[in-house]
Short mmCIF file of C-alpha atoms in Angstrom, two decimals:
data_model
loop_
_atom_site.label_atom_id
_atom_site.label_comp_id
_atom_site.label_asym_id
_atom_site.label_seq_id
_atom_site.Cartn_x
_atom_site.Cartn_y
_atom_site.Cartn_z
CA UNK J 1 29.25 -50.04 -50.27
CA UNK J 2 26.63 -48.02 -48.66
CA UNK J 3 26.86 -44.05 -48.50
CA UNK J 4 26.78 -42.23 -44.68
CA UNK J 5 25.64 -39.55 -46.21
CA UNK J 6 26.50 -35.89 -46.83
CA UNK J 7 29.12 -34.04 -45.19
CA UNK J 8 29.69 -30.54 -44.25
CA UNK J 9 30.54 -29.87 -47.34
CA UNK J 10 27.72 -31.57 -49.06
CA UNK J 11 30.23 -34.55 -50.37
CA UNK J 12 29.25 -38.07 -49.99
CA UNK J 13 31.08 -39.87 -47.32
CA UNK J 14 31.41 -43.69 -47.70
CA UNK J 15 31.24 -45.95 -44.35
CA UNK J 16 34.47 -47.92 -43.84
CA UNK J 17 34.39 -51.89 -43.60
CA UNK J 18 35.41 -52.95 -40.22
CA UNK J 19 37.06 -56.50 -40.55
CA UNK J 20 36.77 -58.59 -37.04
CA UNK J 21 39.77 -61.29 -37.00
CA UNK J 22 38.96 -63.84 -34.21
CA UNK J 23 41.94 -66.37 -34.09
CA UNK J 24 41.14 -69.71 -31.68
CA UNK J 25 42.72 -72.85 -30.76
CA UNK J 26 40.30 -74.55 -29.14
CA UNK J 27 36.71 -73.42 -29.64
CA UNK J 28 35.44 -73.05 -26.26
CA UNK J 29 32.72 -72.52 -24.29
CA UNK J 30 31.93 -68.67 -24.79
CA UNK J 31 32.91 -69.02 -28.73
CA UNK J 32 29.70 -68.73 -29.80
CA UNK J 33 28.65 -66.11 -27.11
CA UNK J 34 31.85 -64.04 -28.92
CA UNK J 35 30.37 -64.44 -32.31
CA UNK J 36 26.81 -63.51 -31.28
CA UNK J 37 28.24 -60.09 -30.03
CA UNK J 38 30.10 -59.30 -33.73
CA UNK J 39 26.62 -60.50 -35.57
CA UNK J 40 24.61 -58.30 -33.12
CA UNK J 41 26.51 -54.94 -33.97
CA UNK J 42 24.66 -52.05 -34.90
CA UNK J 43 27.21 -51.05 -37.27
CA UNK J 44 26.17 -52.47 -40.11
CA UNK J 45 29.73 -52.70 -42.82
CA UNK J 46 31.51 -55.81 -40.81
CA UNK J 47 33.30 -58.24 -42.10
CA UNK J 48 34.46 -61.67 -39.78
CA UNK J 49 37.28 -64.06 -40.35
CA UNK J 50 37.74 -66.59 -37.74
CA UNK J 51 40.94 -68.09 -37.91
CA UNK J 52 41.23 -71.96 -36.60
CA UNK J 53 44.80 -72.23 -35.68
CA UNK J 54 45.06 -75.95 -35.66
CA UNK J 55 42.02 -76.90 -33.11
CA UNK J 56 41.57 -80.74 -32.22
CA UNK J 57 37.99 -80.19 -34.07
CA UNK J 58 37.37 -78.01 -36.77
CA UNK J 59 33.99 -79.38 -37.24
CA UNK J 60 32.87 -77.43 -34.21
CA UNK J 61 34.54 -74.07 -34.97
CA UNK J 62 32.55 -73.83 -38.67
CA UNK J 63 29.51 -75.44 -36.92
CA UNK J 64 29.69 -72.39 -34.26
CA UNK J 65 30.15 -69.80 -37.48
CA UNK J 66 27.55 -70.95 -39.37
CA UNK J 67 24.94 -70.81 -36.48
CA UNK J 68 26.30 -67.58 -36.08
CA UNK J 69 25.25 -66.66 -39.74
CA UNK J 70 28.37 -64.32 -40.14
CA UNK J 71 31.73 -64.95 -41.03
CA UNK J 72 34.36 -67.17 -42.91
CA UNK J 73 36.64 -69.71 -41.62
CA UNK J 74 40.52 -69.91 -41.99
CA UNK J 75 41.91 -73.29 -40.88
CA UNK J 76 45.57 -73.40 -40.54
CA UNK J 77 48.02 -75.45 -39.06
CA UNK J 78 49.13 -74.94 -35.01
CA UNK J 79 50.61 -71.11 -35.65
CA UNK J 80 50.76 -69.33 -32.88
CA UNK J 81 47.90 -66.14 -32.26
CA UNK J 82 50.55 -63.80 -33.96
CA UNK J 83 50.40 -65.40 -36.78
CA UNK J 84 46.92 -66.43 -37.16
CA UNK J 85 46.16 -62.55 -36.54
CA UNK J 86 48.15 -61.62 -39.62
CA UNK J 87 46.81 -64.36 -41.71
CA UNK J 88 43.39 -63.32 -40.99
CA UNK J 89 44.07 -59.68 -41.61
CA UNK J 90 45.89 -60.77 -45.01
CA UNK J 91 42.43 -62.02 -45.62
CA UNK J 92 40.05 -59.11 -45.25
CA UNK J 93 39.96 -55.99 -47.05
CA UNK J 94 38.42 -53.29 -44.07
CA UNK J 95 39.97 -50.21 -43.89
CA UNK J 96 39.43 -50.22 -40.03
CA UNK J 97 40.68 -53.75 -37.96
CA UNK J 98 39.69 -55.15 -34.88
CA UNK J 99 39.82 -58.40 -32.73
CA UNK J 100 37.96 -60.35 -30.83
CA UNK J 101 39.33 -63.52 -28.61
CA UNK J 102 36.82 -66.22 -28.25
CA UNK J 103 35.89 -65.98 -24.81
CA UNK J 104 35.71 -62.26 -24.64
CA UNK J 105 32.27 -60.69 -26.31
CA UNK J 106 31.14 -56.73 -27.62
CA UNK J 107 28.60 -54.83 -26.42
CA UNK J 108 26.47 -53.41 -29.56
CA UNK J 109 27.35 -50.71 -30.39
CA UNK J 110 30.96 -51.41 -29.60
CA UNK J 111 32.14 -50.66 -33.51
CA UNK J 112 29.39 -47.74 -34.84
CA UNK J 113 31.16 -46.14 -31.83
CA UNK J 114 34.35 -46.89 -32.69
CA UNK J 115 34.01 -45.92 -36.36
CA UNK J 116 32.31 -42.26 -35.28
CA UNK J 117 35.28 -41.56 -32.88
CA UNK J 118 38.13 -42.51 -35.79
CA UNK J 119 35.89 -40.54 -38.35
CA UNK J 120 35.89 -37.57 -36.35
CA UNK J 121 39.74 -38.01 -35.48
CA UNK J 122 40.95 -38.57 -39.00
CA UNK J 123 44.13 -38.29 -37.20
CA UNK J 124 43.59 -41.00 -34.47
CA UNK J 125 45.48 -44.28 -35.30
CA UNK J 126 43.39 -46.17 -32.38
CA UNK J 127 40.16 -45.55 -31.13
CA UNK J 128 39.37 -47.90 -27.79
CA UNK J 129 37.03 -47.85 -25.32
CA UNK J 130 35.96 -48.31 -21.73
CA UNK J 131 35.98 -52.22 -20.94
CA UNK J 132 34.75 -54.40 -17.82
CA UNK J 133 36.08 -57.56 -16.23
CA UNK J 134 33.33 -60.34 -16.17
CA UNK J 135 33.31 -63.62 -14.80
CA UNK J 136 32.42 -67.45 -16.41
CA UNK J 137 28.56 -66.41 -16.36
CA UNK J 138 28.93 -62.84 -17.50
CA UNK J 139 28.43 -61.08 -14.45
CA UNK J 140 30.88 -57.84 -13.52
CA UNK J 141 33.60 -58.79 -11.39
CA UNK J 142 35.68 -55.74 -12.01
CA UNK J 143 34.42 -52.28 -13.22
CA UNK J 144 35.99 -50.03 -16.46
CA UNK J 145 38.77 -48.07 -15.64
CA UNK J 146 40.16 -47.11 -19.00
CA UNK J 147 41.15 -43.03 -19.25
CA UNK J 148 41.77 -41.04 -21.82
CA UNK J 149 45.59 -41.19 -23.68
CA UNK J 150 46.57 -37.27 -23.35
CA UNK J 151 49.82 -38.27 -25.10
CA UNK J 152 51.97 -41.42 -26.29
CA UNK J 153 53.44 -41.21 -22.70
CA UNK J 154 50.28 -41.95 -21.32
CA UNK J 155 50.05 -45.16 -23.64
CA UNK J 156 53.71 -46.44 -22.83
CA UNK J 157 53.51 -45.79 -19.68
CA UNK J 158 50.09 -48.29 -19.07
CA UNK J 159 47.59 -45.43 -17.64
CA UNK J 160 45.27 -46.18 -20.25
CA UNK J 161 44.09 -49.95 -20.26
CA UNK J 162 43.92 -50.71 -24.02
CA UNK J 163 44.17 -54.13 -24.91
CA UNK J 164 43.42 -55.74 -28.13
CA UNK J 165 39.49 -56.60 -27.83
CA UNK J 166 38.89 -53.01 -26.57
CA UNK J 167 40.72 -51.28 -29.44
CA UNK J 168 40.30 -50.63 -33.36
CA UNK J 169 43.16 -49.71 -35.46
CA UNK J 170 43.61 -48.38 -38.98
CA UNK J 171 44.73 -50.59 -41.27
CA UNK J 172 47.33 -48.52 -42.52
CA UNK J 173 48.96 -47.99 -39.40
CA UNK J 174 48.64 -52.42 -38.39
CA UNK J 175 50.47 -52.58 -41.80
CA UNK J 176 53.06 -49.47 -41.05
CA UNK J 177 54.53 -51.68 -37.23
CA UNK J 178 54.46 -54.92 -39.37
CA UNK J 179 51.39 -56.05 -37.70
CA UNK J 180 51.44 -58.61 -35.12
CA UNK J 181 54.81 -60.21 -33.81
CA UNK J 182 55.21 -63.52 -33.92
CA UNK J 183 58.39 -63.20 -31.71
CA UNK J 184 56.51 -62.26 -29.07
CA UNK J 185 54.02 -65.70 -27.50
CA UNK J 186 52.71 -63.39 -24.76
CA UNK J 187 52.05 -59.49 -25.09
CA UNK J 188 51.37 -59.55 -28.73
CA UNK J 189 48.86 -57.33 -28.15
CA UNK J 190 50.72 -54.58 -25.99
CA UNK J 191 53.43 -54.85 -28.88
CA UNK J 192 51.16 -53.60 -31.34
CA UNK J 193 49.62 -50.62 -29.36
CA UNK J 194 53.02 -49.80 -28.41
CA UNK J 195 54.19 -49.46 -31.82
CA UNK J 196 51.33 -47.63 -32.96
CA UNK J 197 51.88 -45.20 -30.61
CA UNK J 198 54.45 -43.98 -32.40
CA UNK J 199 52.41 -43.48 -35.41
CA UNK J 200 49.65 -40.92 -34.39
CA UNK J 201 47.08 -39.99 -31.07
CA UNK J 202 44.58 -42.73 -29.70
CA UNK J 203 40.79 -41.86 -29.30
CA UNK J 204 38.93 -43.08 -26.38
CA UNK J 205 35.44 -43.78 -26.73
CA UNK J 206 34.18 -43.26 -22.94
CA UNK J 207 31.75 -45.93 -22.75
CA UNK J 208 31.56 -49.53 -21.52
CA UNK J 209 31.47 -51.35 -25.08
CA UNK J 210 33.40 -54.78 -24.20
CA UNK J 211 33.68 -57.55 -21.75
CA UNK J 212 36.82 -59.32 -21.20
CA UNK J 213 35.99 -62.85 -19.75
CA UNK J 214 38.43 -64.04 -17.01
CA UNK J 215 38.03 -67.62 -16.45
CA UNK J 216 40.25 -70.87 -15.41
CA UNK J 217 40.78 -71.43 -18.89
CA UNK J 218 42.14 -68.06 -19.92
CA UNK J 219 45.76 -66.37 -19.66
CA UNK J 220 46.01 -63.30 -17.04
CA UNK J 221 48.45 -61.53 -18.81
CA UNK J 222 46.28 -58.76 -19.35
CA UNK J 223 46.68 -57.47 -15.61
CA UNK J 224 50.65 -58.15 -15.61
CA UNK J 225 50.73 -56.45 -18.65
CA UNK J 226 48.71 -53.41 -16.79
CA UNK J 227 50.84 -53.80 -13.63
CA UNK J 228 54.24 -54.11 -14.99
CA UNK J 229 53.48 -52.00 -18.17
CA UNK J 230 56.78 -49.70 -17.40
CA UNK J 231 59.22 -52.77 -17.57
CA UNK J 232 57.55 -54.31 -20.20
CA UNK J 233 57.82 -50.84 -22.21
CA UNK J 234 61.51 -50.43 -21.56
CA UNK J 235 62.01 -54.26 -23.11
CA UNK J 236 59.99 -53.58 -25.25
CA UNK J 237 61.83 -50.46 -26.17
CA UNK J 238 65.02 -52.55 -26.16
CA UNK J 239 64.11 -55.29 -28.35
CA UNK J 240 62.83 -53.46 -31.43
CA UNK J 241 65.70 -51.24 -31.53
CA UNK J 242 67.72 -54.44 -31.86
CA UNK J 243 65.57 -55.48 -34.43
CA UNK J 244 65.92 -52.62 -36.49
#
């Protein structure tokens, strides 16, 4: 693996691998447009698994990889994204994780960023960034308006608008909460940066890095998440205490 170079200390410092899971049911229109974005990163130690979780045409999925000219494909049966998130992690080796849904796309330099903040923040369990709203065509419909986590109460209390394509977590910490849920069909993703909340502080990279796509086709539980993130927190609160 390529060297970053010396540190402060005149040690060699080693660039983590980034591994990109993208799990997909269906393909999609902006599927390609999402895998452009993770071959056009500056950061150069990336590795992509897309998982096909049981779409009508897998043809089209590895067809849409390969013209992409990065990344492996991981065909399962119907699984649910909880469990197509996990199986793809199980099938990287990064020391650094993030995800990417296939209508949603990253700017750039969306992971050298990334990387610099956690390297700087050996401490930091999540470094996320600032990230847009765009419409069908790519055009801004709605503006950043991430902030800063001060604390874990900032986190669990929604003031900070980290979702899963605007964040990347250690691996070590994904593995410490047990991953994605699979009990959980809708607010996977809030589940996860809940639970690693617990683990350590969050790093916010304060630039515009990603573009979530909102479209017919997608869910919009990423603003009720955002708007009810107090009630969601207190179930949330409630449920893995039951489960543990």
């Amino acid at each position: 693996m390529p060297d970053r170079g010396p540190d402060a200390a005149g040690a060699t410092v080693a660039e983590p691998l980034v591994s990109v899971v993208v799990a997909t049911n269906r393909g999609g229109p902006f599927l390609a447009e999402a895998l452009a974005s993770v071959a056009a990163q500056t950061y150069p130690h990336v590795e992509l698994v897309v998982v096909d979780d049981g779409s009508p045409d897998p043809a089209v999925i590895r067809g849409l990889v390969e013209e992409a000219g990065v990344g492996t494909v991981l065909r399962l049966d119907p699984s649910g994204v909880s469990t197509a998130r996990n199986t793809g992690v199980r099938h990287t080796r990064g020391e650094l994780l993030a995800f990417l849904d296939d209508d949603d796309r990253w700017h750039p330099d969306r992971l050298r960023l990334a990387v610099d903040a956690l390297s700087a923040r050996p401490d930091a369990v999540i470094s996320y960034c600032a990230m847009r709203t765009v419409d069908p065509a790519g055009e801004e419909l709605v503006a950043a308006d991430q902030r800063p986590a001060r604390d874990a109460r900032d986190v669990v209390r929604g003031l900070t608008g980290i979702m899963l394509p605007n964040l990347v977590i250690r691996r070590g910490a994904f593995d410490a909460v047990g991953g994605f849920d699979p009990a959980y069909r809708q607010g996977e993703d809030l589940d996860l940066v809940l639970a690693a909340a617990t683990l350590g502080p969050f790093v916010f990279v304060d630039e515009v890095l990603v573009d979530y796509r909102y479209h017919p086709g997608n869910t919009t539980r990423a603003y009720r998440d955002r708007l009810r993130a107090n009630d969601r927190f207190a179930a949330w609160s409630a449920a893995r205490a039951a489960r543990t």
